[in-house]
Amino acid sequence: MLANELGRRGVSTILFDEKSSTAFNPQANATQARTMEHFRRLGFADEIRALGMPEDFPTDIAYFTRYAHHELARFRLPSAKEAREKILTMTGSWSAAELPHRVSQKFVERVLRRHAEALSTVSVNYGWRISRFEDVGDAVTMTASQVGSESTRSVRATYLIGGDGAKSFIRRTLGVRYQGDGGAVRNFFGGKMFALYLRCPQFYDVVPFAPAWMNVAFNPERRAFMAAVDGKGEFAFHTQLKEGESEEDISDARALEMFQSVVGYPVEAEILSRGSWTAGFALVAEKFQAGRIFLGGDAVHLFTPAGGLGYNTAVDDAVNLGWKLASVVKGIAAPFLLDTYELERRPVAIRNTGFARTFAESIGNYLPKSDIEAGSELGSELRQEAGAYLEAHGRSEFNIPGVTFGARYDHSPVILSEGKEQGPDLPDAYVPSAAPGGRAPHVWLSSQTSLFDRFGFEWTLLRLRPSSSTGNELVVAAKKTGMDLTVVDLEQDQILALYREPLVLIRPDQVIAWRGNDGDDASHIIATVLGHVALNN
């Protein structure tokens, strides 16, 4: 994602990835609406939405005792086809250019790679890892080593960005530590997890319930969650290992038995890959930057995957850092602008890991009662009780417009904040606000055109009363700095009522930097948003 952001801006970029190619395993499975808006901005949201499951496959979250036995609850969500139709009618919290899409990361990565490799300034190198690096003051020198050979390359770059995962070599070499919850223990979503990527077309023949994207098993013997990967029989299955169980002792035959136990039927399945991971983390690095070296993604925040926030937070990291790096490299912005990456993104990482931890506690600490599978009246009552809880939980974990759109940078030194407190930061509620520091409120201009589609790829000056508030001073001040500023004129009462001021300055990441009714202090405004004012102070 970062290579796409930089390459689109003409910045020479080299990407090294020690994997041989993009991911084989499904990994993350939920692309949030804000991430889809970023993909739309880059021009490939439709490509992403066409991937994964069939377009009419429901993206419900369903809860069962066992998949073939009792359905307990279901939180219904639209298919990809329905999402395309519904987006035009969504208002309030879900007014957006895109709705979420349930698609495996393995498919998303292929699209990101293809678009990055198509950029003339980007060099993508799989099968290579950074083995040594040093910040030498005016540059970073590094050695890249080819995996499985003695070949090396020496690189001198202006900046180095470590997006090298939870065990980040770059973060550990810098001595940067994680802070937070290092591994909560829960009945579920808190401990060692065992993962299977498997193919089981028979699943849809033996399960007597409507298909769902996320399938959660809730019984005293073995709890699990399982995401549909292709809607045809491939799944990402995860269960928590019990005391005394270890991945090394689990044969493929035993792994299949574990899966069959959760299905509640002796289905046939092919194991495509297997592995383990630890749930229960809510960790954020103490620093996101050391001199000319930056960190992003899992290298600076580790999530329990409840709510699917880790991958989406990482995409926002790349978007935030991308335009800032390009602005500084091109001499448009002051180097201080790069310091605001950590100032803006670290609080969001703390916020988002906190939300994910709350979701994990809600599902992980709720225990199945011993008779929940019984065919008795008591069993029926316990299933109804669990169903009511799980339906409410599903809504709280997956209907999260506040998490998706509500992150703010009010205290950033490159935001001309108005100093007014915003409403409470709630996961399930988002009130669109044009106050500087947050995502620009969304409006559909036609059945095909989002307001966001009119924004420039770089900066945008939205003029909502161009006849009287021209903002010409801002345009002149921006031109003097070399800022790429797109002027958008929209004289609509609806949009002016939403944005409240006739002039709105919007950053490349679609965050509002300033709003007002004239540009008399234009030079100061432009200097502030580009980091020059803080530098001079």
Tab-separated table of N, CA and C in Angstrom, residues 58-127:
chain	number	residue	atom	x	y	z
A	58	PRO	N	-23.901	-14.130	0.985
A	58	PRO	CA	-24.144	-13.265	2.148
A	58	PRO	C	-22.896	-13.114	3.019
A	59	THR	N	-22.690	-11.929	3.549
A	59	THR	CA	-21.529	-11.701	4.418
A	59	THR	C	-21.955	-11.671	5.884
A	60	ASP	N	-22.964	-12.485	6.209
A	60	ASP	CA	-23.472	-12.559	7.576
A	60	ASP	C	-22.410	-13.075	8.539
A	61	ILE	N	-22.608	-12.735	9.819
A	61	ILE	CA	-21.870	-13.343	10.916
A	61	ILE	C	-22.854	-14.238	11.643
A	62	ALA	N	-22.602	-15.543	11.643
A	62	ALA	CA	-23.544	-16.509	12.206
A	62	ALA	C	-22.881	-17.285	13.344
A	63	TYR	N	-23.673	-17.562	14.360
A	63	TYR	CA	-23.198	-18.256	15.565
A	63	TYR	C	-23.949	-19.575	15.698
A	64	PHE	N	-23.222	-20.645	15.972
A	64	PHE	CA	-23.784	-21.989	16.058
A	64	PHE	C	-23.254	-22.697	17.307
A	65	THR	N	-23.979	-23.739	17.757
A	65	THR	CA	-23.348	-24.647	18.706
A	65	THR	C	-22.250	-25.386	17.953
A	66	ARG	N	-22.669	-26.086	16.914
A	66	ARG	CA	-21.773	-26.654	15.904
A	66	ARG	C	-22.417	-26.335	14.560
A	67	TYR	N	-21.603	-26.213	13.540
A	67	TYR	CA	-22.097	-25.652	12.293
A	67	TYR	C	-23.291	-26.410	11.703
A	68	ALA	N	-23.342	-27.719	11.910
A	68	ALA	CA	-24.420	-28.522	11.333
A	68	ALA	C	-25.523	-28.832	12.345
A	69	HIS	N	-25.446	-28.260	13.559
A	69	HIS	CA	-26.412	-28.635	14.593
A	69	HIS	C	-27.441	-27.538	14.881
A	70	HIS	N	-27.054	-26.480	15.603
A	70	HIS	CA	-27.997	-25.441	16.000
A	70	HIS	C	-27.447	-24.067	15.639
A	71	GLU	N	-28.232	-23.287	14.904
A	71	GLU	CA	-27.866	-21.890	14.711
A	71	GLU	C	-28.399	-21.098	15.904
A	72	LEU	N	-27.528	-20.299	16.521
A	72	LEU	CA	-27.895	-19.539	17.713
A	72	LEU	C	-28.288	-18.107	17.387
A	73	ALA	N	-27.582	-17.488	16.478
A	73	ALA	CA	-27.820	-16.077	16.166
A	73	ALA	C	-27.196	-15.764	14.824
A	74	ARG	N	-27.646	-14.656	14.217
A	74	ARG	CA	-27.108	-14.248	12.917
A	74	ARG	C	-27.230	-12.733	12.799
A	75	PHE	N	-26.113	-12.099	12.511
A	75	PHE	CA	-26.110	-10.667	12.212
A	75	PHE	C	-25.981	-10.546	10.703
A	76	ARG	N	-27.032	-10.069	10.054
A	76	ARG	CA	-27.089	-10.076	8.601
A	76	ARG	C	-26.378	-8.854	8.006
A	77	LEU	N	-25.591	-9.117	6.983
A	77	LEU	CA	-24.865	-8.058	6.281
A	77	LEU	C	-24.984	-8.296	4.782
A	78	PRO	N	-24.858	-7.256	3.974
A	78	PRO	CA	-25.122	-7.395	2.536
A	78	PRO	C	-24.031	-8.136	1.784
A	79	SER	N	-24.440	-8.775	0.706
A	79	SER	CA	-23.477	-9.360	-0.228
A	79	SER	C	-22.779	-8.230	-0.976
A	80	ALA	N	-21.765	-8.581	-1.762
A	80	ALA	CA	-21.052	-7.563	-2.546
A	80	ALA	C	-22.005	-6.868	-3.512
A	81	LYS	N	-22.913	-7.631	-4.109
A	81	LYS	CA	-23.891	-7.042	-5.034
A	81	LYS	C	-24.816	-6.074	-4.302
A	82	GLU	N	-25.303	-6.500	-3.141
A	82	GLU	CA	-26.194	-5.644	-2.363
A	82	GLU	C	-25.468	-4.399	-1.870
A	83	ALA	N	-24.185	-4.537	-1.531
A	83	ALA	CA	-23.409	-3.390	-1.050
A	83	ALA	C	-23.327	-2.312	-2.124
A	84	ARG	N	-23.136	-2.725	-3.381
A	84	ARG	CA	-23.072	-1.754	-4.475
A	84	ARG	C	-24.403	-1.021	-4.640
A	85	GLU	N	-25.491	-1.727	-4.379
A	85	GLU	CA	-26.814	-1.119	-4.526
A	85	GLU	C	-27.174	-0.251	-3.334
A	86	LYS	N	-26.824	-0.692	-2.137
A	86	LYS	CA	-27.240	0.000	-0.917
A	86	LYS	C	-26.446	1.262	-0.629
A	87	ILE	N	-25.209	1.317	-1.110
A	87	ILE	CA	-24.323	2.406	-0.714
A	87	ILE	C	-24.927	3.774	-1.054
A	88	LEU	N	-25.695	3.853	-2.123
A	88	LEU	CA	-26.262	5.134	-2.548
A	88	LEU	C	-27.368	5.620	-1.622
A	89	THR	N	-27.921	4.714	-0.829
A	89	THR	CA	-29.033	5.089	0.046
A	89	THR	C	-28.611	5.217	1.506
A	90	MET	N	-27.361	4.940	1.806
A	90	MET	CA	-26.901	4.974	3.203
A	90	MET	C	-26.749	6.422	3.656
A	91	THR	N	-27.221	6.691	4.856
A	91	THR	CA	-27.134	8.038	5.428
A	91	THR	C	-26.584	7.945	6.838
A	92	GLY	N	-26.373	9.105	7.452
A	92	GLY	CA	-25.924	9.133	8.846
A	92	GLY	C	-24.568	8.494	9.029
A	93	SER	N	-24.475	7.581	10.009
A	93	SER	CA	-23.189	6.961	10.358
A	93	SER	C	-22.536	6.241	9.194
A	94	TRP	N	-23.343	5.668	8.289
A	94	TRP	CA	-22.785	4.874	7.197
A	94	TRP	C	-22.819	5.608	5.870
A	95	SER	N	-22.892	6.936	5.884
A	95	SER	CA	-22.763	7.679	4.648
A	95	SER	C	-21.313	7.626	4.196
A	96	ALA	N	-21.049	6.918	3.102
A	96	ALA	CA	-19.672	6.661	2.696
A	96	ALA	C	-19.611	6.425	1.200
A	97	ALA	N	-18.413	6.518	0.666
A	97	ALA	CA	-18.203	6.223	-0.750
A	97	ALA	C	-18.189	4.726	-1.010
A	98	GLU	N	-17.889	3.943	0.029
A	98	GLU	CA	-17.803	2.489	-0.091
A	98	GLU	C	-18.307	1.847	1.192
A	99	LEU	N	-18.876	0.662	1.083
A	99	LEU	CA	-19.201	-0.164	2.242
A	99	LEU	C	-18.089	-1.188	2.443
A	100	PRO	N	-18.051	-1.862	3.598
A	100	PRO	CA	-17.019	-2.887	3.806
A	100	PRO	C	-17.118	-4.002	2.772
A	101	HIS	N	-16.040	-4.745	2.653
A	101	HIS	CA	-16.028	-5.910	1.761
A	101	HIS	C	-15.313	-7.039	2.480
A	102	ARG	N	-15.902	-8.229	2.420
A	102	ARG	CA	-15.308	-9.403	3.064
A	102	ARG	C	-14.497	-10.163	2.022
A	103	VAL	N	-13.211	-9.978	2.087
A	103	VAL	CA	-12.328	-10.598	1.096
A	103	VAL	C	-11.008	-10.935	1.776
A	104	SER	N	-10.478	-12.100	1.465
A	104	SER	CA	-9.220	-12.526	2.066
A	104	SER	C	-8.063	-11.631	1.635
A	105	GLN	N	-7.164	-11.397	2.575
A	105	GLN	CA	-5.973	-10.591	2.307
A	105	GLN	C	-5.154	-11.166	1.149
A	106	LYS	N	-5.191	-12.483	0.980
A	106	LYS	CA	-4.400	-13.095	-0.091
A	106	LYS	C	-4.814	-12.543	-1.461
A	107	PHE	N	-6.104	-12.243	-1.626
A	107	PHE	CA	-6.584	-11.678	-2.886
A	107	PHE	C	-6.245	-10.196	-2.993
A	108	VAL	N	-6.387	-9.479	-1.880
A	108	VAL	CA	-6.100	-8.038	-1.871
A	108	VAL	C	-4.639	-7.781	-2.209
A	109	GLU	N	-3.748	-8.577	-1.622
A	109	GLU	CA	-2.313	-8.359	-1.844
A	109	GLU	C	-1.945	-8.469	-3.321
A	110	ARG	N	-2.599	-9.352	-4.032
A	110	ARG	CA	-2.277	-9.522	-5.452
A	110	ARG	C	-2.604	-8.254	-6.234
A	111	VAL	N	-3.722	-7.629	-5.895
A	111	VAL	CA	-4.098	-6.386	-6.570
A	111	VAL	C	-3.112	-5.282	-6.223
A	112	LEU	N	-2.784	-5.145	-4.946
A	112	LEU	CA	-1.833	-4.117	-4.530
A	112	LEU	C	-0.484	-4.322	-5.210
A	113	ARG	N	-0.054	-5.577	-5.289
A	113	ARG	CA	1.234	-5.856	-5.927
A	113	ARG	C	1.197	-5.486	-7.414
A	114	ARG	N	0.132	-5.892	-8.099
A	114	ARG	CA	0.050	-5.621	-9.538
A	114	ARG	C	0.089	-4.129	-9.824
A	115	HIS	N	-0.614	-3.348	-9.026
A	115	HIS	CA	-0.630	-1.906	-9.250
A	115	HIS	C	0.698	-1.268	-8.863
A	116	ALA	N	1.340	-1.767	-7.824
A	116	ALA	CA	2.649	-1.222	-7.442
A	116	ALA	C	3.685	-1.503	-8.520
A	117	GLU	N	3.675	-2.726	-9.059
A	117	GLU	CA	4.666	-3.097	-10.075
A	117	GLU	C	4.442	-2.353	-11.391
A	118	ALA	N	3.237	-1.842	-11.597
A	118	ALA	CA	2.955	-1.093	-12.829
A	118	ALA	C	3.491	0.330	-12.775
A	119	LEU	N	3.947	0.763	-11.595
A	119	LEU	CA	4.453	2.126	-11.433
A	119	LEU	C	5.947	2.163	-11.767
A	120	SER	N	6.334	3.095	-12.610
A	120	SER	CA	7.715	3.121	-13.109
A	120	SER	C	8.727	3.423	-12.018
A	121	THR	N	8.303	4.072	-10.929
A	121	THR	CA	9.253	4.451	-9.882
A	121	THR	C	9.332	3.430	-8.757
A	122	VAL	N	8.608	2.311	-8.892
A	122	VAL	CA	8.572	1.306	-7.821
A	122	VAL	C	9.256	0.026	-8.278
A	123	SER	N	10.148	-0.486	-7.433
A	123	SER	CA	10.815	-1.767	-7.676
A	123	SER	C	10.378	-2.736	-6.577
A	124	VAL	N	9.668	-3.799	-6.957
A	124	VAL	CA	9.158	-4.779	-5.997
A	124	VAL	C	10.040	-6.020	-6.046
A	125	ASN	N	10.578	-6.419	-4.892
A	125	ASN	CA	11.545	-7.517	-4.834
A	125	ASN	C	11.116	-8.532	-3.776
A	126	TYR	N	10.496	-9.628	-4.219
A	126	TYR	CA	10.155	-10.708	-3.297
A	126	TYR	C	11.357	-11.642	-3.148
A	127	GLY	N	11.428	-12.299	-2.002
A	127	GLY	CA	12.545	-13.194	-1.735
A	127	GLY	C	13.788	-12.473	-1.258
